[in-house]
PDB file of C-alpha atoms in Angstrom:
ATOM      1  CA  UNK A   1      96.239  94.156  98.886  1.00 47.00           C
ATOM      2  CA  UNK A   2      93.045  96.025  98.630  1.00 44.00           C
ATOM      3  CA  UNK A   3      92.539  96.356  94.920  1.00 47.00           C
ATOM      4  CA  UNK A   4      93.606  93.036  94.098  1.00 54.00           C
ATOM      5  CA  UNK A   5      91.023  91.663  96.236  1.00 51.00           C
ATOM      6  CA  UNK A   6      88.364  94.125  94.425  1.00 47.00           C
ATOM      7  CA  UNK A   7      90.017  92.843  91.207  1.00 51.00           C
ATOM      8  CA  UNK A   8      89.066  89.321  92.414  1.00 55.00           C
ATOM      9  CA  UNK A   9      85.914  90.358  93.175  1.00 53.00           C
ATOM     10  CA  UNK A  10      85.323  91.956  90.122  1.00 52.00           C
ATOM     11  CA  UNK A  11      87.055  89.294  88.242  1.00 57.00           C
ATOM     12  CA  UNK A  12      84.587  86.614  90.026  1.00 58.00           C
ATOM     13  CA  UNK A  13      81.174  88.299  89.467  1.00 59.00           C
ATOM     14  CA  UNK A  14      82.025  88.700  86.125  1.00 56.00           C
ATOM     15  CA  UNK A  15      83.063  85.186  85.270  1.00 59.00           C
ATOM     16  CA  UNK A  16      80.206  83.658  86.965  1.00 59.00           C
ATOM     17  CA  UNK A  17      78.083  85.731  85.399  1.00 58.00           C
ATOM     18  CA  UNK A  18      79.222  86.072  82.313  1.00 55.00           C
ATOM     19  CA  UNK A  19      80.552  82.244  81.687  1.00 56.00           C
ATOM     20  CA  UNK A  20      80.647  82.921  77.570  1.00 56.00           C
ATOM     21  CA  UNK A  21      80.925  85.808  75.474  1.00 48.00           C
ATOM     22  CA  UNK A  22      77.553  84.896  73.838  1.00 56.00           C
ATOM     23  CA  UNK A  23      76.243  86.396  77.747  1.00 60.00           C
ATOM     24  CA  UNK A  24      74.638  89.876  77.150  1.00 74.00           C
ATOM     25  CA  UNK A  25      73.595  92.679  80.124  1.00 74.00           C
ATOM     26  CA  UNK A  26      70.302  91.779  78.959  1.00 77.00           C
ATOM     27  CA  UNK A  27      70.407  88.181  79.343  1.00 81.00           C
ATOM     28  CA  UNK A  28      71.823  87.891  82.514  1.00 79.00           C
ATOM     29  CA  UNK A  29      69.407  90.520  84.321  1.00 83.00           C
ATOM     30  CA  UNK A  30      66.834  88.971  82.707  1.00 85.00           C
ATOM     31  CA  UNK A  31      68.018  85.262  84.664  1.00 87.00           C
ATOM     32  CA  UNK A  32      68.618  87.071  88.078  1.00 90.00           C
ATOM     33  CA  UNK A  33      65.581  86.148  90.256  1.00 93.00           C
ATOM     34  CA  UNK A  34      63.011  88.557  91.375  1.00 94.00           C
ATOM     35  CA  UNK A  35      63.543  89.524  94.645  1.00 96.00           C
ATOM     36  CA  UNK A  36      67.769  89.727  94.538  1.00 95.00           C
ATOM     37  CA  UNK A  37      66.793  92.010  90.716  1.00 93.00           C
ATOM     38  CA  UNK A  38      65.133  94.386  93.057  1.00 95.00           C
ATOM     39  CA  UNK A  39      67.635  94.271  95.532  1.00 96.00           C
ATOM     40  CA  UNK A  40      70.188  94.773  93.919  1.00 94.00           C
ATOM     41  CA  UNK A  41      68.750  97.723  91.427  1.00 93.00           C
ATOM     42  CA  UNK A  42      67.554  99.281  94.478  1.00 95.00           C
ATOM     43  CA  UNK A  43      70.814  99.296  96.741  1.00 96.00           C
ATOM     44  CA  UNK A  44      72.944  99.922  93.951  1.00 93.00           C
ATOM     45  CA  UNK A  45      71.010 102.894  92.009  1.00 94.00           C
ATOM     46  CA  UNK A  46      69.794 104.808  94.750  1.00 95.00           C
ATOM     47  CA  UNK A  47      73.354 104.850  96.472  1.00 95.00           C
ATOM     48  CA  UNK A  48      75.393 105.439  92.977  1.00 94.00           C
ATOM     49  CA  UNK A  49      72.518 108.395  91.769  1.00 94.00           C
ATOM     50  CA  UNK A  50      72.675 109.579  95.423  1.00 95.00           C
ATOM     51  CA  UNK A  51      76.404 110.018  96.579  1.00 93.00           C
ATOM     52  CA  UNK A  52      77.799 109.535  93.304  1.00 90.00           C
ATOM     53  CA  UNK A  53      75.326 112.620  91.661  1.00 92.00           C
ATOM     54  CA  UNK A  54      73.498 114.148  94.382  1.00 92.00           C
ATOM     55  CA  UNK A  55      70.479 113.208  92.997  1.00 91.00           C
ATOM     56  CA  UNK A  56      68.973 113.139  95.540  1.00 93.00           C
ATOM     57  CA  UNK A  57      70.914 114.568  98.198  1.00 94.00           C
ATOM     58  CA  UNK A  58      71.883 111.933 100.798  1.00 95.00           C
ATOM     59  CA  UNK A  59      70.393 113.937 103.629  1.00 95.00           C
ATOM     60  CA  UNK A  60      66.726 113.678 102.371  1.00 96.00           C
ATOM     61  CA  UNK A  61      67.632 109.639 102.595  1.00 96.00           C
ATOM     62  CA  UNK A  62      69.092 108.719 105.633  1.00 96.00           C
ATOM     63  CA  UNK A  63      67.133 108.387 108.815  1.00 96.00           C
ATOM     64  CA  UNK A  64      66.618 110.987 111.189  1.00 96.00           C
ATOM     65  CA  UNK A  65      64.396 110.643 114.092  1.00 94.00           C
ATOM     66  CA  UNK A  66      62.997 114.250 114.367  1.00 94.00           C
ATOM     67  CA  UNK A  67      62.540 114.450 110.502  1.00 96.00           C
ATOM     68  CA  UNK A  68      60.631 111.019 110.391  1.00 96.00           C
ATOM     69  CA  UNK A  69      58.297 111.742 113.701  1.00 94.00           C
ATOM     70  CA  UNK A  70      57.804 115.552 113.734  1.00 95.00           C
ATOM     71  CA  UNK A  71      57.828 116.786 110.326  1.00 95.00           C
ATOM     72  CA  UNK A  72      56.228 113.570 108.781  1.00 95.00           C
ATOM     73  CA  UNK A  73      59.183 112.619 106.078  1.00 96.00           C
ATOM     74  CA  UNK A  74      57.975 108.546 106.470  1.00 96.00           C
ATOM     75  CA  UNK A  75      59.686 107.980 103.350  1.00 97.00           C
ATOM     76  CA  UNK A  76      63.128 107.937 105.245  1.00 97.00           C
ATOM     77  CA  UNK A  77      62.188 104.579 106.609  1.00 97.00           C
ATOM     78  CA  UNK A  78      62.386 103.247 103.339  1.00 97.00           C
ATOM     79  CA  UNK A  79      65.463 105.202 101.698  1.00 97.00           C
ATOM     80  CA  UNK A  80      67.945 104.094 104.967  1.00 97.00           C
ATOM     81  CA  UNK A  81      68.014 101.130 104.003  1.00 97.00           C
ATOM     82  CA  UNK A  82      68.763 100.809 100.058  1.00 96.00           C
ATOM     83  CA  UNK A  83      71.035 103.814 100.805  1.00 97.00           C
ATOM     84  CA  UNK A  84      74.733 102.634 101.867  1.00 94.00           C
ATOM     85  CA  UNK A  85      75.904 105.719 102.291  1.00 91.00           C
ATOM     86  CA  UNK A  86      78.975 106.325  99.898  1.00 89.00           C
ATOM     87  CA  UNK A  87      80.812 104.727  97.289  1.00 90.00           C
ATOM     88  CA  UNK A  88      84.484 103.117  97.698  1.00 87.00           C
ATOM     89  CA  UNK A  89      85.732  99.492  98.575  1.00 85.00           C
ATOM     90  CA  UNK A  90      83.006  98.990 101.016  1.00 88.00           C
ATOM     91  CA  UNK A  91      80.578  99.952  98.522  1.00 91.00           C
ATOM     92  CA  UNK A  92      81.305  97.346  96.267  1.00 90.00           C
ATOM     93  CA  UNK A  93      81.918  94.386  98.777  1.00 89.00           C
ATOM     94  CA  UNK A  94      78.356  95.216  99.998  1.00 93.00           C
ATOM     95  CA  UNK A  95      77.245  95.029  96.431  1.00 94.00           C
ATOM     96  CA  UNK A  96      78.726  91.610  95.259  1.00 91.00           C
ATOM     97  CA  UNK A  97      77.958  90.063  98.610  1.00 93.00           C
ATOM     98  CA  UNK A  98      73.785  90.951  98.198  1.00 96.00           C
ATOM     99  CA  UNK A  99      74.043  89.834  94.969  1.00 94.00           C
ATOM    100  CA  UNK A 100      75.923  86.453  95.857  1.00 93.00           C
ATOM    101  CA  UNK A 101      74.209  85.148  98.691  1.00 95.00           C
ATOM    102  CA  UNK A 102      71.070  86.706  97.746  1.00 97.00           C
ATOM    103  CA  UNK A 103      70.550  85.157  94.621  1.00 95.00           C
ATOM    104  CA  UNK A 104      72.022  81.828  96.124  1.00 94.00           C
ATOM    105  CA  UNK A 105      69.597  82.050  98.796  1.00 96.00           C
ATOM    106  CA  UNK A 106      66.186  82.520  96.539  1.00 95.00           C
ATOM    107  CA  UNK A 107      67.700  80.164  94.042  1.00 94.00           C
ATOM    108  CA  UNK A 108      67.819  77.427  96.541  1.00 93.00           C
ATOM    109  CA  UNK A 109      66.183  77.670  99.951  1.00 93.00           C
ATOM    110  CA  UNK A 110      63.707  80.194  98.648  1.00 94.00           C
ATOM    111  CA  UNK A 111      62.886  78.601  95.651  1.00 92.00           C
ATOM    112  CA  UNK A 112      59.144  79.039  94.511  1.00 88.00           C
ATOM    113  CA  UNK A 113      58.977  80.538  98.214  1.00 92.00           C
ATOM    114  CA  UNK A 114      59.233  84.237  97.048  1.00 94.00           C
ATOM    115  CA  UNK A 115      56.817  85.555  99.893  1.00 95.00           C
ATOM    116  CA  UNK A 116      59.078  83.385 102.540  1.00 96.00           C
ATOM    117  CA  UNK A 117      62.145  85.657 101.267  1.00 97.00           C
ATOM    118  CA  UNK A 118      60.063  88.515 101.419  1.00 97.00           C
ATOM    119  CA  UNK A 119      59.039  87.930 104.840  1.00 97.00           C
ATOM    120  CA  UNK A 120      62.112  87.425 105.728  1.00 97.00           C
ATOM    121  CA  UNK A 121      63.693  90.669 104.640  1.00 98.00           C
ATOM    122  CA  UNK A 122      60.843  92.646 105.943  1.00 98.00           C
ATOM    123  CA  UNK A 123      61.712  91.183 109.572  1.00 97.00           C
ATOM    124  CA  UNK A 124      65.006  92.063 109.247  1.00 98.00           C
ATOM    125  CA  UNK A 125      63.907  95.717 107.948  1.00 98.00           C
ATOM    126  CA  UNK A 126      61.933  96.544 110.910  1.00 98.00           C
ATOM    127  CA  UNK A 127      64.741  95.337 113.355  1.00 98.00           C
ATOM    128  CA  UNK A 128      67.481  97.122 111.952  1.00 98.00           C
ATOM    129  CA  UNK A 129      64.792 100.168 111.664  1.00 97.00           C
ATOM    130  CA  UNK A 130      64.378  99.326 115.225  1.00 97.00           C
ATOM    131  CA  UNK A 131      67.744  99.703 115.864  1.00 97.00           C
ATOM    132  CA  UNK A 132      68.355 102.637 114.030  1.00 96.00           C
ATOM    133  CA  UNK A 133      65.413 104.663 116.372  1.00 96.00           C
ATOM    134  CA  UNK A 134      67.350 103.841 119.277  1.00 95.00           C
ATOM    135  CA  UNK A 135      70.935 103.782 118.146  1.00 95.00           C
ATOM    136  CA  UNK A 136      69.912 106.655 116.189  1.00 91.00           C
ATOM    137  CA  UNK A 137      71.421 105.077 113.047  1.00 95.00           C
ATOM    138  CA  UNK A 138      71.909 107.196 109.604  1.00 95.00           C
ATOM    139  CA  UNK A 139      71.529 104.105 107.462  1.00 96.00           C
ATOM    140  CA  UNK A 140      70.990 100.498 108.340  1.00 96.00           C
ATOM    141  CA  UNK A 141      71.271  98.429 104.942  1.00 96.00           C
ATOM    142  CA  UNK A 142      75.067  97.035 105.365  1.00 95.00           C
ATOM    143  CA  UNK A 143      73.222  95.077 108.322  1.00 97.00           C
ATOM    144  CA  UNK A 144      70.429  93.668 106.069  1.00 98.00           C
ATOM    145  CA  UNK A 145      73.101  92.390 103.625  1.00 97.00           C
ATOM    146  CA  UNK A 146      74.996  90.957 105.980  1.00 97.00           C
ATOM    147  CA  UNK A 147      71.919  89.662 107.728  1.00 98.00           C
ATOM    148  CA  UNK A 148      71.178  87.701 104.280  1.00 98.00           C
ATOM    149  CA  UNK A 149      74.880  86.304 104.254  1.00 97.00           C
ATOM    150  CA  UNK A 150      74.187  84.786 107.725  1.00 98.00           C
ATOM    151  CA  UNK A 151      71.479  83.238 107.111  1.00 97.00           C
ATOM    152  CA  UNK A 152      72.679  81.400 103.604  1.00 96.00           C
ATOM    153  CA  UNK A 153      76.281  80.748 105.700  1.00 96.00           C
ATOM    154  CA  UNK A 154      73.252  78.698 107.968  1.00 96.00           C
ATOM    155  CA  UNK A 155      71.079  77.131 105.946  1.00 95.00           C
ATOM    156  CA  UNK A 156      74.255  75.693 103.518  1.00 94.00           C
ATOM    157  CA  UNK A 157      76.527  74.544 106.946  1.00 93.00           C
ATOM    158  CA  UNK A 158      78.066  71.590 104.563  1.00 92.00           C
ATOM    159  CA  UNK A 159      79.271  74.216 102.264  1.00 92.00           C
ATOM    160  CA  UNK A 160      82.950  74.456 101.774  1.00 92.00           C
ATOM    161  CA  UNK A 161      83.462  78.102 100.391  1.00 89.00           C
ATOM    162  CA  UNK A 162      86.422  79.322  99.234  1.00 83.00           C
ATOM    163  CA  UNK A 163      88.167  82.828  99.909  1.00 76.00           C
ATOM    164  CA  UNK A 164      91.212  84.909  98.754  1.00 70.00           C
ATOM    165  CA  UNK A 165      94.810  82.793  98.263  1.00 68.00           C
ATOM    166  CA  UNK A 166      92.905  79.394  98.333  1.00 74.00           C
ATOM    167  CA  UNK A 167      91.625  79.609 101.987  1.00 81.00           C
ATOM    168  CA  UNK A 168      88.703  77.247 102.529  1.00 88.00           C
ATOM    169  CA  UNK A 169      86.494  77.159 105.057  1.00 91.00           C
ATOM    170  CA  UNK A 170      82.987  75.945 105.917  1.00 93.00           C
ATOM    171  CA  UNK A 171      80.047  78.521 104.742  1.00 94.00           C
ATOM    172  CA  UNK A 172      79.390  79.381 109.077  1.00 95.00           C
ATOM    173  CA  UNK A 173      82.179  80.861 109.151  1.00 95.00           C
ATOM    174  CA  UNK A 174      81.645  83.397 106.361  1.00 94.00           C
ATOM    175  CA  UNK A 175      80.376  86.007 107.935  1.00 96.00           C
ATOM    176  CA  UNK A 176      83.206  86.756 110.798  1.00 95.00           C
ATOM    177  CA  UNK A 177      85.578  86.190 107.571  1.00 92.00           C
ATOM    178  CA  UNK A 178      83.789  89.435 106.315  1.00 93.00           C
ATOM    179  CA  UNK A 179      83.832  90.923 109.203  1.00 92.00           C
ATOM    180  CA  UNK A 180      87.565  90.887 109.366  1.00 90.00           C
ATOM    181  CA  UNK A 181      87.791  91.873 105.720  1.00 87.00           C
ATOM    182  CA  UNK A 182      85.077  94.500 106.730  1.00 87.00           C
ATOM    183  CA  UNK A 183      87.634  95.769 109.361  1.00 86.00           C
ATOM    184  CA  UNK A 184      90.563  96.207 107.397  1.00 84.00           C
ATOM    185  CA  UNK A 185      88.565  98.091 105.275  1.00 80.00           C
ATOM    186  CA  UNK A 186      87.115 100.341 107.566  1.00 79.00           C
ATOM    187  CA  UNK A 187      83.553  99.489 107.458  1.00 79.00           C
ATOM    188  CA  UNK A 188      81.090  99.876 109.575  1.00 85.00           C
ATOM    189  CA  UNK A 189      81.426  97.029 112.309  1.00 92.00           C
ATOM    190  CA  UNK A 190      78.487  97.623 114.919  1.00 94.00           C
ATOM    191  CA  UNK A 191      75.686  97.141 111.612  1.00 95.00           C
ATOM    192  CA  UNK A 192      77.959  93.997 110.945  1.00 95.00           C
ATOM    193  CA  UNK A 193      77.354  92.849 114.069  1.00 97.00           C
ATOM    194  CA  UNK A 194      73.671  93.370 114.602  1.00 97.00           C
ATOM    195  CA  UNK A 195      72.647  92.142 111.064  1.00 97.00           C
ATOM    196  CA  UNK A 196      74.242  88.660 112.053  1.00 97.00           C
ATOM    197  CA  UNK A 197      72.102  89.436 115.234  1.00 98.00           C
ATOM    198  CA  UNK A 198      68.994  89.596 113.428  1.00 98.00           C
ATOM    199  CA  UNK A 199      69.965  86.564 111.113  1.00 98.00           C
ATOM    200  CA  UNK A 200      70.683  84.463 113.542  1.00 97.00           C
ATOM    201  CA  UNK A 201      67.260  85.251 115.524  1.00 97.00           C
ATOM    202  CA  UNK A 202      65.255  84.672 112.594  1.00 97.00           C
ATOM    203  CA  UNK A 203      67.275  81.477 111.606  1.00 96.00           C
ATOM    204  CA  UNK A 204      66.497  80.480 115.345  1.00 95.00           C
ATOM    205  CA  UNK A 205      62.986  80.728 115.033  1.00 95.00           C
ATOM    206  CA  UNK A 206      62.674  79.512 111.806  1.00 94.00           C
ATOM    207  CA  UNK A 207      64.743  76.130 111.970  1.00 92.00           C
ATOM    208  CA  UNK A 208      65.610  75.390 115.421  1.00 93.00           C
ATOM    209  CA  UNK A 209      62.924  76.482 117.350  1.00 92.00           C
ATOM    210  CA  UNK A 210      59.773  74.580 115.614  1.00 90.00           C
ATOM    211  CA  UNK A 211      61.731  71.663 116.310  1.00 89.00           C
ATOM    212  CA  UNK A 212      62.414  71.360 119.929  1.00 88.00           C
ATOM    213  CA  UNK A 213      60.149  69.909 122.530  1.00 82.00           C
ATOM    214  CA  UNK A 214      56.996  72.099 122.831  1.00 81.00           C
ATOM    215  CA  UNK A 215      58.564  74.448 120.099  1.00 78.00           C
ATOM    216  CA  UNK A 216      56.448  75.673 117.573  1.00 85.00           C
ATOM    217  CA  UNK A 217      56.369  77.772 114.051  1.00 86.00           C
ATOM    218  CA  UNK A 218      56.272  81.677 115.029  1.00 90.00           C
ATOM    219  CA  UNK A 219      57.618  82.809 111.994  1.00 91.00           C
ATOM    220  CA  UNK A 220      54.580  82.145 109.514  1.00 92.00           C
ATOM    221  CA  UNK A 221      54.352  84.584 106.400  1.00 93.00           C
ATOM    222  CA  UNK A 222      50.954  86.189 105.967  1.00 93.00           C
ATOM    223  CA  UNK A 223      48.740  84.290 103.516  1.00 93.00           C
ATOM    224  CA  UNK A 224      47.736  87.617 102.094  1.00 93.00           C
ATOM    225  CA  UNK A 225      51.720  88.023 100.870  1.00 94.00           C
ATOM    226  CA  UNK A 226      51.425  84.443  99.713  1.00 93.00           C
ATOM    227  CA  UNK A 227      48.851  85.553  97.523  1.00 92.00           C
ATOM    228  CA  UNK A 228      50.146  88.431  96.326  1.00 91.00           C
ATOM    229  CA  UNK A 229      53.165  86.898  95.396  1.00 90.00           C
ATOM    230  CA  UNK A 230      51.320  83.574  94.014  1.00 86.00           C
ATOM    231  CA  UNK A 231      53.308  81.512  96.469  1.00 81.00           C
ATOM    232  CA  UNK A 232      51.565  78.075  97.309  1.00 78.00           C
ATOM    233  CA  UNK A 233      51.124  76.875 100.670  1.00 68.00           C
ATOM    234  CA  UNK A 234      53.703  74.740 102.134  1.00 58.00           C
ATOM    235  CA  UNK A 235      54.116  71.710 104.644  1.00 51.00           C
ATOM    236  CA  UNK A 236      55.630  72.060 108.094  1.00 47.00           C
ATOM    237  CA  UNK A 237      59.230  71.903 107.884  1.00 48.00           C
ATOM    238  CA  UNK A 238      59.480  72.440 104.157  1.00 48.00           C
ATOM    239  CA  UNK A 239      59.669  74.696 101.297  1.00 55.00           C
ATOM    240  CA  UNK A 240      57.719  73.907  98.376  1.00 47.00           C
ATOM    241  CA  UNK A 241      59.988  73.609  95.362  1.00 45.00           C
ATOM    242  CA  UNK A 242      63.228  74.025  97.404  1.00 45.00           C
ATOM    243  CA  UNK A 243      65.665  71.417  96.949  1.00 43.00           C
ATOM    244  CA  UNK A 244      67.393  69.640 100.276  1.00 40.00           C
ATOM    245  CA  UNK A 245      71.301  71.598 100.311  1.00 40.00           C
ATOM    246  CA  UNK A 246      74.373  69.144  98.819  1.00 40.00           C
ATOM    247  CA  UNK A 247      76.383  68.399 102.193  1.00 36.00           C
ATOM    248  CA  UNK A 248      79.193  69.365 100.695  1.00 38.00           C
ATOM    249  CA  UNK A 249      81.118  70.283  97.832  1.00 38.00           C
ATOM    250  CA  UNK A 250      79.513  74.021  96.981  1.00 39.00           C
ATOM    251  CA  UNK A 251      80.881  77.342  97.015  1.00 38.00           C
ATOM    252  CA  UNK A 252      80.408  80.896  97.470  1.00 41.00           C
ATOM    253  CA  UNK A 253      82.852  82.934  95.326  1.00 41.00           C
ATOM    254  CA  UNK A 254      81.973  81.942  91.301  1.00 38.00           C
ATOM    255  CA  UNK A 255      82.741  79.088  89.388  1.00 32.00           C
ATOM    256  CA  UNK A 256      85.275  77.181  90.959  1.00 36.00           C
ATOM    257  CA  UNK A 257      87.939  79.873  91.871  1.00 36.00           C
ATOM    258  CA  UNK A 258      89.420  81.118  94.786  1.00 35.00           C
ATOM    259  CA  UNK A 259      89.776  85.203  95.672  1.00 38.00           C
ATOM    260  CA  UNK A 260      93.753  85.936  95.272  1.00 38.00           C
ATOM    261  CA  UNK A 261      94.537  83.779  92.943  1.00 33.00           C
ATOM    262  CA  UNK A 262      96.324  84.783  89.789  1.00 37.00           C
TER     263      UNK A 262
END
């Protein structure tokens, strides 16, 4: 069961990003927006160069508290979180899901709002950096993907997605679908968990709360990221550039097929 699912997987990412054979390596990173580029070249190098090669070992990446506070080694902050740990199944679920749902979540609800995204990722950073201090965590990014999968799965609700042997489901269900798959595989439940913690808290604040009675927007990105990242400012309730979700009728898995078929 488990490699023809991977073999779906596989199959999937590589039809939907490949449609025709006049596609080239070049020409599809080249279309792959910003944010999920550097996402995905970040979680995917680092942990392939470090547990694949040793280069660098994974204990100078992984968090530990007495490393980070005592001896000063701040750059573990950053490395826990690109870092996955190892290679094998997990690995490579983790790695078509941030690309999916990433790139369908800038491409859509992020569109033009690059800074938003940003913002968005460093909240769920800190969090799951928060909960790695006093969970005392080794690595924390399987929670920030999943995080991202949570909040697409929210802000596409009409979505009908489709998953292995033609099950279909609305997209809010998607992420305790993974979490079964996540199971059987042996992952790593608890960062499941709390990343769909964290996503739901920030889509909370960002969609529900502004608009109930005496609610109001604490989730604003700084203007100085907006500038950096040449973002225009946007109107209450909106995203400049980002197109109202289809109720219906999308998916999550390619172009048009379902996981376990063939």
């Amino acid at each position: 069961l488990l490699p023809r699912v991977v073999g779906d997987l596989v199959s999937l990412f590589y039809t939907s990003t490949f449609p025709s054979m006049d596609d080239t390596i070049p020409q599809w990173w080249s279309s792959v927006p910003i944010v999920t580029k550097y996402l995905f070249a970040s979680f995917g190098g680092i942990t392939l160069l470090s547990a694949g090669l040793g280069i660098p070992s994974p204990s100078l990446l992984i968090y530990r508290y007495h490393l980070v506070f005592h001896q000063f080694q701040i750059w573990r902050l950053i490395t826990c979180i690109p870092f996955l740990g190892g290679l094998g199944w997990s690995f490579l679920l983790n790695m078509f899901y941030l690309y999916t749902y990433s790139r369908n979540l800038e491409m859509s609800t992020f569109l033009k709002c690059v800074a938003d995204y940003v913002f968005m990722l460093l909240i769920g950073s800190v969090l799951l950096l928060a909960f790695a201090f006093f969970a005392d965590r080794k690595v924390v990014g399987q929670g920030l993907i999943m995080m991202i999968v949570y909040v697409w799965s929210r802000k596409n609700a009409n979505v009908e997605v489709s998953f292995m042997f033609g099950i279909r489901f609305k997209a809010p269900y998607l992420p305790w679908v993974l979490i079964f798959l996540d199971i059987v595989l042996g992952g790593d439940l608890i960062l499941d968990l709390v990343g769909i913690a964290i996503g739901h808290l920030y889509f909370y604040l960002d969609e529900i709360y502004p608009l109930t009675r005496g609610g109001r927007r604490l989730l604003k990105t700084p203007s100085f990221l907006k500038r950096y990242l040449g973002q225009p400012e946007v109107v209450f309730g909106t995203r400049a550039g980002a197109p109202v979700p289809a109720a219906g009728g999308g998916h999550a898995w390619g172009r048009g097929h379902s996981l376990g078929r063939g």
